[in-house]
Amino acid sequence: MLAKQRLTTCLWFDGQAEEAARFYVSLLPDSRIDAINRAPGDYPAGQAGKVLLVEFTLAGQKFQALNGGPQFQFTEAISMSVSCADQAEVDRLWSALTADGGKPAQCGWLKDRYGLSWQIVPEALPRLMASGNPEQAARVCKAMMQMVKLDVAELERAASG
């Protein structure tokens, strides 16, 4: 029997909870919509029968998407960080998440079309930063700070000196 996840992140949307959850689960393996809960009665952000809460699994982690209304917006203070196996996965996720109104930012960060911040990080970055060689880590960090979408080949060139 699988252990129940005790802590679940709830993401607040203004009417796009189901759309966002369906988009997110299309991006990563081991992802799915688990339940769509409709409001039993009118509530401040919607009417009876409208989608209130979507429970979904993203890369094996449980999340909730709540249609809470326009009062709160996402900020960069909270982000989703995705470890990518290679440049192809970085490129695929970057393209999907910046499409249709998403916005790239510095150092592998972006905002998706719903305003949620993501960090798209190749597995090579933490490996190169944790090499035990301070000069190498400094070169890699400097290279990363000049990038928008992270480039594995450039990070590796920086590590080599």
mmCIF file of C-alpha atoms in Angstrom:
data_model
loop_
_atom_site.group_PDB
_atom_site.id
_atom_site.type_symbol
_atom_site.label_atom_id
_atom_site.label_comp_id
_atom_site.label_asym_id
_atom_site.label_seq_id
_atom_site.Cartn_x
_atom_site.Cartn_y
_atom_site.Cartn_z
ATOM 1 C CA MET A 1 0.000 0.000 0.000
ATOM 2 C CA LEU A 2 1.299 3.440 -0.915
ATOM 3 C CA ALA A 3 1.662 5.996 1.845
ATOM 4 C CA LYS A 4 -0.698 8.955 1.615
ATOM 5 C CA GLN A 5 1.035 12.242 0.877
ATOM 6 C CA ARG A 6 0.465 14.395 3.958
ATOM 7 C CA LEU A 7 1.373 17.772 2.543
ATOM 8 C CA THR A 8 -0.187 19.020 -0.696
ATOM 9 C CA THR A 9 0.498 22.325 -2.422
ATOM 10 C CA CYS A 10 -2.633 24.242 -3.394
ATOM 11 C CA LEU A 11 -2.350 26.621 -6.354
ATOM 12 C CA TRP A 12 -4.886 29.489 -6.545
ATOM 13 C CA PHE A 13 -6.428 30.328 -9.920
ATOM 14 C CA ASP A 14 -9.096 32.699 -11.158
ATOM 15 C CA GLY A 15 -11.323 30.289 -13.064
ATOM 16 C CA GLN A 16 -8.567 28.356 -14.885
ATOM 17 C CA ALA A 17 -7.857 25.589 -12.352
ATOM 18 C CA GLU A 18 -8.972 22.704 -14.567
ATOM 19 C CA GLU A 19 -7.345 24.127 -17.711
ATOM 20 C CA ALA A 20 -4.047 24.708 -15.887
ATOM 21 C CA ALA A 21 -4.039 21.282 -14.221
ATOM 22 C CA ARG A 22 -4.720 19.546 -17.552
ATOM 23 C CA PHE A 23 -1.887 21.533 -19.155
ATOM 24 C CA TYR A 24 0.565 20.742 -16.344
ATOM 25 C CA VAL A 25 -0.160 16.983 -16.359
ATOM 26 C CA SER A 26 0.459 16.894 -20.120
ATOM 27 C CA LEU A 27 4.064 18.012 -19.560
ATOM 28 C CA LEU A 28 5.614 15.373 -17.299
ATOM 29 C CA PRO A 29 5.466 11.593 -16.887
ATOM 30 C CA ASP A 30 3.695 10.149 -13.825
ATOM 31 C CA SER A 31 1.127 12.942 -13.998
ATOM 32 C CA ARG A 32 -2.663 12.774 -14.070
ATOM 33 C CA ILE A 33 -5.922 14.418 -13.029
ATOM 34 C CA ASP A 34 -7.082 12.616 -9.885
ATOM 35 C CA ALA A 35 -10.398 14.358 -9.182
ATOM 36 C CA ILE A 36 -12.454 17.336 -10.274
ATOM 37 C CA ASN A 37 -14.623 18.708 -7.488
ATOM 38 C CA ARG A 38 -17.536 20.978 -8.324
ATOM 39 C CA ALA A 39 -18.960 23.601 -5.996
ATOM 40 C CA PRO A 40 -22.039 22.285 -4.161
ATOM 41 C CA GLY A 41 -23.387 25.829 -3.905
ATOM 42 C CA ASP A 42 -22.537 29.366 -4.880
ATOM 43 C CA TYR A 43 -19.306 30.689 -3.400
ATOM 44 C CA PRO A 44 -17.502 34.044 -3.589
ATOM 45 C CA ALA A 45 -15.605 33.174 -6.794
ATOM 46 C CA GLY A 46 -18.237 31.104 -8.602
ATOM 47 C CA GLN A 47 -21.544 29.366 -8.803
ATOM 48 C CA ALA A 48 -22.868 25.958 -7.872
ATOM 49 C CA GLY A 49 -21.708 23.282 -10.301
ATOM 50 C CA LYS A 50 -18.576 25.132 -11.459
ATOM 51 C CA VAL A 51 -15.154 23.534 -10.963
ATOM 52 C CA LEU A 52 -13.976 24.493 -7.491
ATOM 53 C CA LEU A 53 -10.972 22.233 -6.888
ATOM 54 C CA VAL A 54 -8.897 19.987 -9.124
ATOM 55 C CA GLU A 55 -6.737 17.348 -7.482
ATOM 56 C CA PHE A 56 -3.857 16.284 -9.691
ATOM 57 C CA THR A 57 -0.539 14.473 -9.616
ATOM 58 C CA LEU A 58 2.458 16.109 -11.274
ATOM 59 C CA ALA A 59 5.589 13.964 -11.624
ATOM 60 C CA GLY A 60 4.377 11.796 -8.740
ATOM 61 C CA GLN A 61 3.549 14.717 -6.398
ATOM 62 C CA LYS A 62 0.002 15.609 -5.389
ATOM 63 C CA PHE A 63 -1.271 19.151 -5.999
ATOM 64 C CA GLN A 64 -4.546 20.998 -5.849
ATOM 65 C CA ALA A 65 -5.737 23.740 -8.179
ATOM 66 C CA LEU A 66 -8.383 25.975 -6.601
ATOM 67 C CA ASN A 67 -10.641 28.390 -8.461
ATOM 68 C CA GLY A 68 -10.435 30.962 -5.692
ATOM 69 C CA GLY A 69 -11.068 34.148 -7.655
ATOM 70 C CA PRO A 70 -9.072 37.217 -8.659
ATOM 71 C CA GLN A 71 -7.921 38.357 -5.187
ATOM 72 C CA PHE A 72 -4.525 36.646 -5.267
ATOM 73 C CA GLN A 73 -1.911 36.312 -7.999
ATOM 74 C CA PHE A 74 1.188 34.152 -8.247
ATOM 75 C CA THR A 75 4.548 35.766 -7.494
ATOM 76 C CA GLU A 76 8.119 34.642 -8.042
ATOM 77 C CA ALA A 77 8.337 33.913 -4.318
ATOM 78 C CA ILE A 78 6.900 30.463 -5.120
ATOM 79 C CA SER A 79 7.986 28.427 -8.124
ATOM 80 C CA MET A 80 7.981 24.924 -9.551
ATOM 81 C CA SER A 81 11.498 23.609 -10.109
ATOM 82 C CA VAL A 82 11.866 20.825 -12.668
ATOM 83 C CA SER A 83 15.052 18.779 -12.930
ATOM 84 C CA CYS A 84 15.597 17.920 -16.606
ATOM 85 C CA ALA A 85 17.666 14.986 -17.832
ATOM 86 C CA ASP A 86 19.126 16.808 -20.825
ATOM 87 C CA GLN A 87 18.923 19.813 -23.136
ATOM 88 C CA ALA A 88 16.103 18.242 -25.145
ATOM 89 C CA GLU A 89 13.899 18.092 -22.049
ATOM 90 C CA VAL A 90 14.860 21.662 -21.079
ATOM 91 C CA ASP A 91 13.930 22.828 -24.596
ATOM 92 C CA ARG A 92 10.609 20.911 -24.655
ATOM 93 C CA LEU A 93 9.424 22.183 -21.276
ATOM 94 C CA TRP A 94 10.663 25.715 -21.954
ATOM 95 C CA SER A 95 8.755 25.873 -25.236
ATOM 96 C CA ALA A 96 5.542 24.482 -23.735
ATOM 97 C CA LEU A 97 5.593 26.693 -20.653
ATOM 98 C CA THR A 98 6.434 29.935 -22.462
ATOM 99 C CA ALA A 99 3.838 29.331 -25.211
ATOM 100 C CA ASP A 100 0.553 31.231 -25.342
ATOM 101 C CA GLY A 101 1.554 34.126 -23.121
ATOM 102 C CA GLY A 102 4.297 32.639 -20.941
ATOM 103 C CA LYS A 103 7.333 34.845 -20.330
ATOM 104 C CA PRO A 104 11.007 33.855 -20.110
ATOM 105 C CA ALA A 105 13.138 35.287 -17.307
ATOM 106 C CA GLN A 106 16.785 35.021 -16.230
ATOM 107 C CA CYS A 107 18.717 31.958 -15.061
ATOM 108 C CA GLY A 108 16.309 29.279 -16.247
ATOM 109 C CA TRP A 109 13.190 30.901 -14.771
ATOM 110 C CA LEU A 110 9.967 31.604 -16.615
ATOM 111 C CA LYS A 111 6.335 32.410 -15.962
ATOM 112 C CA ASP A 112 3.715 30.277 -17.659
ATOM 113 C CA ARG A 113 0.497 31.620 -19.213
ATOM 114 C CA TYR A 114 -1.222 31.431 -15.796
ATOM 115 C CA GLY A 115 1.479 33.478 -14.064
ATOM 116 C CA LEU A 116 3.085 30.558 -12.177
ATOM 117 C CA SER A 117 6.893 30.715 -12.033
ATOM 118 C CA TRP A 118 8.960 27.706 -13.039
ATOM 119 C CA GLN A 119 12.669 26.885 -12.882
ATOM 120 C CA ILE A 120 13.708 24.592 -15.732
ATOM 121 C CA VAL A 121 17.017 23.158 -14.561
ATOM 122 C CA PRO A 122 19.199 20.626 -16.371
ATOM 123 C CA GLU A 123 20.591 17.932 -14.076
ATOM 124 C CA ALA A 124 24.051 19.061 -15.190
ATOM 125 C CA LEU A 125 23.802 22.396 -13.333
ATOM 126 C CA PRO A 126 23.813 21.170 -9.722
ATOM 127 C CA ARG A 127 26.391 18.511 -10.651
ATOM 128 C CA LEU A 128 28.739 21.121 -12.125
ATOM 129 C CA MET A 129 28.173 23.529 -9.225
ATOM 130 C CA ALA A 130 28.860 20.827 -6.617
ATOM 131 C CA SER A 131 32.100 19.576 -8.173
ATOM 132 C CA GLY A 132 34.158 20.598 -5.155
ATOM 133 C CA ASN A 133 36.160 22.962 -7.339
ATOM 134 C CA PRO A 134 35.340 26.572 -6.313
ATOM 135 C CA GLU A 135 36.767 28.074 -9.502
ATOM 136 C CA GLN A 136 34.677 25.743 -11.658
ATOM 137 C CA ALA A 137 31.542 26.499 -9.631
ATOM 138 C CA ALA A 138 32.179 30.242 -10.014
ATOM 139 C CA ARG A 139 32.563 29.928 -13.802
ATOM 140 C CA VAL A 140 29.389 27.859 -14.083
ATOM 141 C CA CYS A 141 27.469 30.296 -11.881
ATOM 142 C CA LYS A 142 28.682 33.271 -13.929
ATOM 143 C CA ALA A 143 27.639 31.559 -17.166
ATOM 144 C CA MET A 144 24.220 30.669 -15.734
ATOM 145 C CA MET A 145 23.635 34.262 -14.601
ATOM 146 C CA GLN A 146 24.024 35.431 -18.214
ATOM 147 C CA MET A 147 21.481 32.944 -19.582
ATOM 148 C CA VAL A 148 17.731 33.031 -19.932
ATOM 149 C CA LYS A 149 16.984 29.399 -20.896
ATOM 150 C CA LEU A 150 19.807 27.264 -19.517
ATOM 151 C CA ASP A 151 22.178 25.761 -22.071
ATOM 152 C CA VAL A 152 23.879 22.537 -20.967
ATOM 153 C CA ALA A 153 26.698 22.767 -23.508
ATOM 154 C CA GLU A 154 27.542 26.332 -22.409
ATOM 155 C CA LEU A 155 27.470 25.333 -18.736
ATOM 156 C CA GLU A 156 29.825 22.439 -19.469
ATOM 157 C CA ARG A 157 32.159 24.741 -21.454
ATOM 158 C CA ALA A 158 32.207 27.146 -18.503
ATOM 159 C CA ALA A 159 33.015 24.265 -16.152
ATOM 160 C CA SER A 160 35.941 23.235 -18.364
ATOM 161 C CA GLY A 161 37.348 26.737 -18.223
#
